[in-house]
Amino acid sequence: MPKKLIKRYIPSPEKVKKLKGLGWLGTWLHNPNIWHLHRHSVAKAFFIGLFWMAIPVPSQMIIAALFAITFRANLALSIALVWISNPLTMGPIFYFNYEIGSLLLGQEATAKLHFELSWHWLTEVLGELWQPLYLGSTVVGLVLGVTGYFSIHFLWRRHVLKLWQSRCRKALQKRNTDK
């Protein structure tokens, strides 16, 4: 059941192999271990995808792909989870991360985060924001990643246990009806 549910929502290996940004990975994309769907590869993919989703860096997808290949996590799922931070969700996610970082550093969060594309804004304002933003992003990414990792292990085990219990009940019923 978890495999069927996950397969329904993640991109196919063929789609991922055709992504322009990942073409340079070449033969690594043909490693069958990064396409398997089992409890460990899915849990690692959740950790990697949710962690890199929270970090404000360019090329999150490529970084997540490299980590998925390195740690033999499911590549398609790692990439799909990074897509949670997209142009619509990026602002609220990173603002939340900034607030968390400011809280952890004991700083007061800047009341107005007015973005402007200028050299002054990049040097002055971004110079003040980067520490709380990256600290908050790292902490939020780790919390989300660890939560996702252990949640997948828990939910997967629970599902397998229910399947085993169902099989045992059916076998017991069959044995009782055969007598």
PDB file of C-alpha atoms in Angstrom:
ATOM      1  CA  MET A   1       0.000   0.000   0.000  1.00  0.00           C
ATOM      2  CA  PRO A   2       2.627   2.665   0.863  1.00  0.00           C
ATOM      3  CA  LYS A   3       4.505   1.808  -2.331  1.00  0.00           C
ATOM      4  CA  LYS A   4       1.387   2.193  -4.455  1.00  0.00           C
ATOM      5  CA  LEU A   5       0.493   5.489  -2.801  1.00  0.00           C
ATOM      6  CA  ILE A   6       3.993   6.910  -3.195  1.00  0.00           C
ATOM      7  CA  LYS A   7       4.342   5.706  -6.794  1.00  0.00           C
ATOM      8  CA  ARG A   8       1.137   7.536  -7.651  1.00  0.00           C
ATOM      9  CA  TYR A   9       2.551  10.923  -6.594  1.00  0.00           C
ATOM     10  CA  ILE A  10       6.254  10.871  -7.473  1.00  0.00           C
ATOM     11  CA  PRO A  11       7.656  11.411 -10.945  1.00  0.00           C
ATOM     12  CA  SER A  12       8.700   8.318 -12.880  1.00  0.00           C
ATOM     13  CA  PRO A  13      12.404   7.518 -13.316  1.00  0.00           C
ATOM     14  CA  GLU A  14      12.081   8.395 -17.008  1.00  0.00           C
ATOM     15  CA  LYS A  15      10.747  11.879 -16.188  1.00  0.00           C
ATOM     16  CA  VAL A  16      13.529  12.522 -13.675  1.00  0.00           C
ATOM     17  CA  LYS A  17      16.204  11.300 -16.101  1.00  0.00           C
ATOM     18  CA  LYS A  18      14.915  13.811 -18.675  1.00  0.00           C
ATOM     19  CA  LEU A  19      15.162  16.827 -16.317  1.00  0.00           C
ATOM     20  CA  LYS A  20      17.616  19.276 -17.871  1.00  0.00           C
ATOM     21  CA  GLY A  21      19.299  20.166 -14.588  1.00  0.00           C
ATOM     22  CA  LEU A  22      20.168  16.546 -13.830  1.00  0.00           C
ATOM     23  CA  GLY A  23      21.527  15.458 -17.205  1.00  0.00           C
ATOM     24  CA  TRP A  24      25.127  15.882 -16.086  1.00  0.00           C
ATOM     25  CA  LEU A  25      24.633  13.081 -13.524  1.00  0.00           C
ATOM     26  CA  GLY A  26      24.762  10.664 -16.471  1.00  0.00           C
ATOM     27  CA  THR A  27      25.245   7.040 -15.484  1.00  0.00           C
ATOM     28  CA  TRP A  28      24.524   7.694 -11.806  1.00  0.00           C
ATOM     29  CA  LEU A  29      20.874   8.101 -12.781  1.00  0.00           C
ATOM     30  CA  HIS A  30      20.875   4.513 -14.062  1.00  0.00           C
ATOM     31  CA  ASN A  31      21.759   3.056 -10.651  1.00  0.00           C
ATOM     32  CA  PRO A  32      18.716   0.925  -9.721  1.00  0.00           C
ATOM     33  CA  ASN A  33      19.269   1.478  -5.987  1.00  0.00           C
ATOM     34  CA  ILE A  34      18.128   5.103  -6.196  1.00  0.00           C
ATOM     35  CA  TRP A  35      14.769   4.126  -7.692  1.00  0.00           C
ATOM     36  CA  HIS A  36      13.724   1.434  -5.184  1.00  0.00           C
ATOM     37  CA  LEU A  37      10.764   2.126  -2.936  1.00  0.00           C
ATOM     38  CA  HIS A  38      11.292   0.526   0.442  1.00  0.00           C
ATOM     39  CA  ARG A  39      11.067   1.871   3.971  1.00  0.00           C
ATOM     40  CA  HIS A  40      14.700   2.922   4.255  1.00  0.00           C
ATOM     41  CA  SER A  41      15.025   4.605   0.856  1.00  0.00           C
ATOM     42  CA  VAL A  42      11.732   6.468   1.333  1.00  0.00           C
ATOM     43  CA  ALA A  43      12.641   7.607   4.865  1.00  0.00           C
ATOM     44  CA  LYS A  44      16.033   8.871   3.670  1.00  0.00           C
ATOM     45  CA  ALA A  45      14.345  10.620   0.741  1.00  0.00           C
ATOM     46  CA  PHE A  46      11.989  12.396   3.136  1.00  0.00           C
ATOM     47  CA  PHE A  47      14.911  13.565   5.261  1.00  0.00           C
ATOM     48  CA  ILE A  48      16.876  14.819   2.251  1.00  0.00           C
ATOM     49  CA  GLY A  49      13.945  16.412   0.442  1.00  0.00           C
ATOM     50  CA  LEU A  50      12.475  18.159   3.475  1.00  0.00           C
ATOM     51  CA  PHE A  51      15.871  19.369   4.670  1.00  0.00           C
ATOM     52  CA  TRP A  52      16.911  20.903   1.340  1.00  0.00           C
ATOM     53  CA  MET A  53      13.418  22.308   0.802  1.00  0.00           C
ATOM     54  CA  ALA A  54      13.982  24.535   3.840  1.00  0.00           C
ATOM     55  CA  ILE A  55      17.447  25.802   2.849  1.00  0.00           C
ATOM     56  CA  PRO A  56      17.505  28.955   0.685  1.00  0.00           C
ATOM     57  CA  VAL A  57      20.129  28.004  -1.876  1.00  0.00           C
ATOM     58  CA  PRO A  58      20.003  28.021  -5.638  1.00  0.00           C
ATOM     59  CA  SER A  59      19.760  24.584  -7.236  1.00  0.00           C
ATOM     60  CA  GLN A  60      18.069  22.861  -4.291  1.00  0.00           C
ATOM     61  CA  MET A  61      16.936  20.113  -6.648  1.00  0.00           C
ATOM     62  CA  ILE A  62      20.478  19.324  -7.810  1.00  0.00           C
ATOM     63  CA  ILE A  63      21.827  19.309  -4.251  1.00  0.00           C
ATOM     64  CA  ALA A  64      19.006  17.005  -3.122  1.00  0.00           C
ATOM     65  CA  ALA A  65      19.707  14.724  -6.101  1.00  0.00           C
ATOM     66  CA  LEU A  66      23.396  14.488  -5.176  1.00  0.00           C
ATOM     67  CA  PHE A  67      22.529  13.631  -1.577  1.00  0.00           C
ATOM     68  CA  ALA A  68      19.927  11.074  -2.699  1.00  0.00           C
ATOM     69  CA  ILE A  69      22.488   9.376  -4.941  1.00  0.00           C
ATOM     70  CA  THR A  70      25.175   9.478  -2.248  1.00  0.00           C
ATOM     71  CA  PHE A  71      22.955   8.067   0.506  1.00  0.00           C
ATOM     72  CA  ARG A  72      20.936   5.743  -1.789  1.00  0.00           C
ATOM     73  CA  ALA A  73      17.634   7.427  -1.075  1.00  0.00           C
ATOM     74  CA  ASN A  74      14.805   7.389  -3.578  1.00  0.00           C
ATOM     75  CA  LEU A  75      15.831  10.080  -6.057  1.00  0.00           C
ATOM     76  CA  ALA A  76      12.401  10.953  -7.450  1.00  0.00           C
ATOM     77  CA  LEU A  77      10.887  11.387  -3.999  1.00  0.00           C
ATOM     78  CA  SER A  78      13.802  13.536  -2.786  1.00  0.00           C
ATOM     79  CA  ILE A  79      13.370  15.839  -5.770  1.00  0.00           C
ATOM     80  CA  ALA A  80       9.574  15.955  -5.448  1.00  0.00           C
ATOM     81  CA  LEU A  81       9.806  16.981  -1.792  1.00  0.00           C
ATOM     82  CA  VAL A  82      12.172  19.834  -2.637  1.00  0.00           C
ATOM     83  CA  TRP A  83       9.422  21.211  -4.888  1.00  0.00           C
ATOM     84  CA  ILE A  84       7.422  22.094  -1.762  1.00  0.00           C
ATOM     85  CA  SER A  85       9.406  25.325  -1.758  1.00  0.00           C
ATOM     86  CA  ASN A  86       8.328  26.885  -5.018  1.00  0.00           C
ATOM     87  CA  PRO A  87       7.818  30.521  -6.025  1.00  0.00           C
ATOM     88  CA  LEU A  88       4.428  30.573  -4.253  1.00  0.00           C
ATOM     89  CA  THR A  89       5.566  29.030  -0.972  1.00  0.00           C
ATOM     90  CA  MET A  90       9.163  30.246  -0.824  1.00  0.00           C
ATOM     91  CA  GLY A  91       8.389  33.623   0.767  1.00  0.00           C
ATOM     92  CA  PRO A  92       6.347  32.311   3.704  1.00  0.00           C
ATOM     93  CA  ILE A  93       8.725  29.384   4.287  1.00  0.00           C
ATOM     94  CA  PHE A  94      11.857  31.514   4.352  1.00  0.00           C
ATOM     95  CA  TYR A  95      10.204  34.255   6.421  1.00  0.00           C
ATOM     96  CA  PHE A  96       9.240  31.609   8.998  1.00  0.00           C
ATOM     97  CA  ASN A  97      12.822  30.303   8.933  1.00  0.00           C
ATOM     98  CA  TYR A  98      14.102  33.862   9.408  1.00  0.00           C
ATOM     99  CA  GLU A  99      11.803  34.355  12.422  1.00  0.00           C
ATOM    100  CA  ILE A 100      13.025  31.085  13.971  1.00  0.00           C
ATOM    101  CA  GLY A 101      16.663  32.073  13.387  1.00  0.00           C
ATOM    102  CA  SER A 102      16.107  35.515  14.910  1.00  0.00           C
ATOM    103  CA  LEU A 103      14.487  33.906  17.939  1.00  0.00           C
ATOM    104  CA  LEU A 104      17.386  31.459  18.367  1.00  0.00           C
ATOM    105  CA  LEU A 105      19.978  34.231  18.036  1.00  0.00           C
ATOM    106  CA  GLY A 106      18.087  36.430  20.476  1.00  0.00           C
ATOM    107  CA  GLN A 107      17.687  39.136  17.864  1.00  0.00           C
ATOM    108  CA  GLU A 108      14.593  41.092  17.096  1.00  0.00           C
ATOM    109  CA  ALA A 109      13.277  40.236  13.667  1.00  0.00           C
ATOM    110  CA  THR A 110      13.274  43.150  11.255  1.00  0.00           C
ATOM    111  CA  ALA A 111       9.741  44.527  11.147  1.00  0.00           C
ATOM    112  CA  LYS A 112       9.822  45.337   7.449  1.00  0.00           C
ATOM    113  CA  LEU A 113      11.535  43.094   4.989  1.00  0.00           C
ATOM    114  CA  HIS A 114      11.127  45.262   1.938  1.00  0.00           C
ATOM    115  CA  PHE A 115      12.950  43.623  -0.960  1.00  0.00           C
ATOM    116  CA  GLU A 116      14.482  45.730  -3.676  1.00  0.00           C
ATOM    117  CA  LEU A 117      16.892  44.709  -6.366  1.00  0.00           C
ATOM    118  CA  SER A 118      19.743  47.082  -5.614  1.00  0.00           C
ATOM    119  CA  TRP A 119      23.352  46.900  -4.565  1.00  0.00           C
ATOM    120  CA  HIS A 120      22.514  48.732  -1.312  1.00  0.00           C
ATOM    121  CA  TRP A 121      19.863  46.162  -0.386  1.00  0.00           C
ATOM    122  CA  LEU A 122      22.185  43.247  -1.170  1.00  0.00           C
ATOM    123  CA  THR A 123      25.083  44.619   0.877  1.00  0.00           C
ATOM    124  CA  GLU A 124      23.258  46.252   3.784  1.00  0.00           C
ATOM    125  CA  VAL A 125      19.957  44.488   4.364  1.00  0.00           C
ATOM    126  CA  LEU A 126      20.937  41.004   3.233  1.00  0.00           C
ATOM    127  CA  GLY A 127      24.105  41.357   5.305  1.00  0.00           C
ATOM    128  CA  GLU A 128      21.904  41.626   8.402  1.00  0.00           C
ATOM    129  CA  LEU A 129      19.457  38.899   7.397  1.00  0.00           C
ATOM    130  CA  TRP A 130      21.646  36.007   6.303  1.00  0.00           C
ATOM    131  CA  GLN A 131      22.657  34.711   9.759  1.00  0.00           C
ATOM    132  CA  PRO A 132      19.156  34.339  11.223  1.00  0.00           C
ATOM    133  CA  LEU A 133      17.824  33.133   7.859  1.00  0.00           C
ATOM    134  CA  TYR A 134      20.367  30.335   7.460  1.00  0.00           C
ATOM    135  CA  LEU A 135      20.330  29.337  11.130  1.00  0.00           C
ATOM    136  CA  GLY A 136      16.536  29.168  11.104  1.00  0.00           C
ATOM    137  CA  SER A 137      16.520  27.349   7.768  1.00  0.00           C
ATOM    138  CA  THR A 138      19.006  24.768   9.022  1.00  0.00           C
ATOM    139  CA  VAL A 139      17.081  24.179  12.250  1.00  0.00           C
ATOM    140  CA  VAL A 140      13.705  24.000  10.481  1.00  0.00           C
ATOM    141  CA  GLY A 141      15.194  21.723   7.798  1.00  0.00           C
ATOM    142  CA  LEU A 142      16.641  19.381  10.409  1.00  0.00           C
ATOM    143  CA  VAL A 143      13.397  19.291  12.398  1.00  0.00           C
ATOM    144  CA  LEU A 144      11.325  18.616   9.269  1.00  0.00           C
ATOM    145  CA  GLY A 145      13.827  16.065   7.959  1.00  0.00           C
ATOM    146  CA  VAL A 146      14.094  14.115  11.211  1.00  0.00           C
ATOM    147  CA  THR A 147      10.320  14.253  11.719  1.00  0.00           C
ATOM    148  CA  GLY A 148       9.743  13.009   8.175  1.00  0.00           C
ATOM    149  CA  TYR A 149      12.356  10.264   8.542  1.00  0.00           C
ATOM    150  CA  PHE A 150      10.927   8.821  11.755  1.00  0.00           C
ATOM    151  CA  SER A 151       7.305   9.349  10.649  1.00  0.00           C
ATOM    152  CA  ILE A 152       7.909   7.268   7.529  1.00  0.00           C
ATOM    153  CA  HIS A 153       9.524   4.496   9.581  1.00  0.00           C
ATOM    154  CA  PHE A 154       6.624   4.544  12.051  1.00  0.00           C
ATOM    155  CA  LEU A 155       3.851   4.679   9.441  1.00  0.00           C
ATOM    156  CA  TRP A 156       5.474   2.030   7.239  1.00  0.00           C
ATOM    157  CA  ARG A 157       5.948  -0.358  10.170  1.00  0.00           C
ATOM    158  CA  ARG A 158       2.380   0.239  11.338  1.00  0.00           C
ATOM    159  CA  HIS A 159       1.071  -0.540   7.866  1.00  0.00           C
ATOM    160  CA  VAL A 160       3.123  -3.745   7.592  1.00  0.00           C
ATOM    161  CA  LEU A 161       1.983  -4.790  11.076  1.00  0.00           C
ATOM    162  CA  LYS A 162      -1.666  -4.293  10.081  1.00  0.00           C
ATOM    163  CA  LEU A 163      -1.098  -6.406   6.964  1.00  0.00           C
ATOM    164  CA  TRP A 164       0.435  -9.190   9.051  1.00  0.00           C
ATOM    165  CA  GLN A 165      -2.419  -9.053  11.559  1.00  0.00           C
ATOM    166  CA  SER A 166      -4.944  -9.209   8.734  1.00  0.00           C
ATOM    167  CA  ARG A 167      -3.192 -12.234   7.221  1.00  0.00           C
ATOM    168  CA  CYS A 168      -3.083 -13.972  10.589  1.00  0.00           C
ATOM    169  CA  ARG A 169      -6.812 -13.346  11.161  1.00  0.00           C
ATOM    170  CA  LYS A 170      -7.667 -14.678   7.705  1.00  0.00           C
ATOM    171  CA  ALA A 171      -5.491 -17.761   8.209  1.00  0.00           C
ATOM    172  CA  LEU A 172      -7.052 -18.372  11.626  1.00  0.00           C
ATOM    173  CA  GLN A 173     -10.570 -17.986  10.219  1.00  0.00           C
ATOM    174  CA  LYS A 174      -9.759 -20.349   7.374  1.00  0.00           C
ATOM    175  CA  ARG A 175      -8.317 -22.893   9.793  1.00  0.00           C
ATOM    176  CA  ASN A 176     -11.422 -22.668  12.003  1.00  0.00           C
ATOM    177  CA  THR A 177     -13.812 -23.043   9.059  1.00  0.00           C
ATOM    178  CA  ASP A 178     -11.878 -26.042   7.703  1.00  0.00           C
ATOM    179  CA  LYS A 179     -12.400 -28.034  10.925  1.00  0.00           C
TER     180      LYS A 179
END
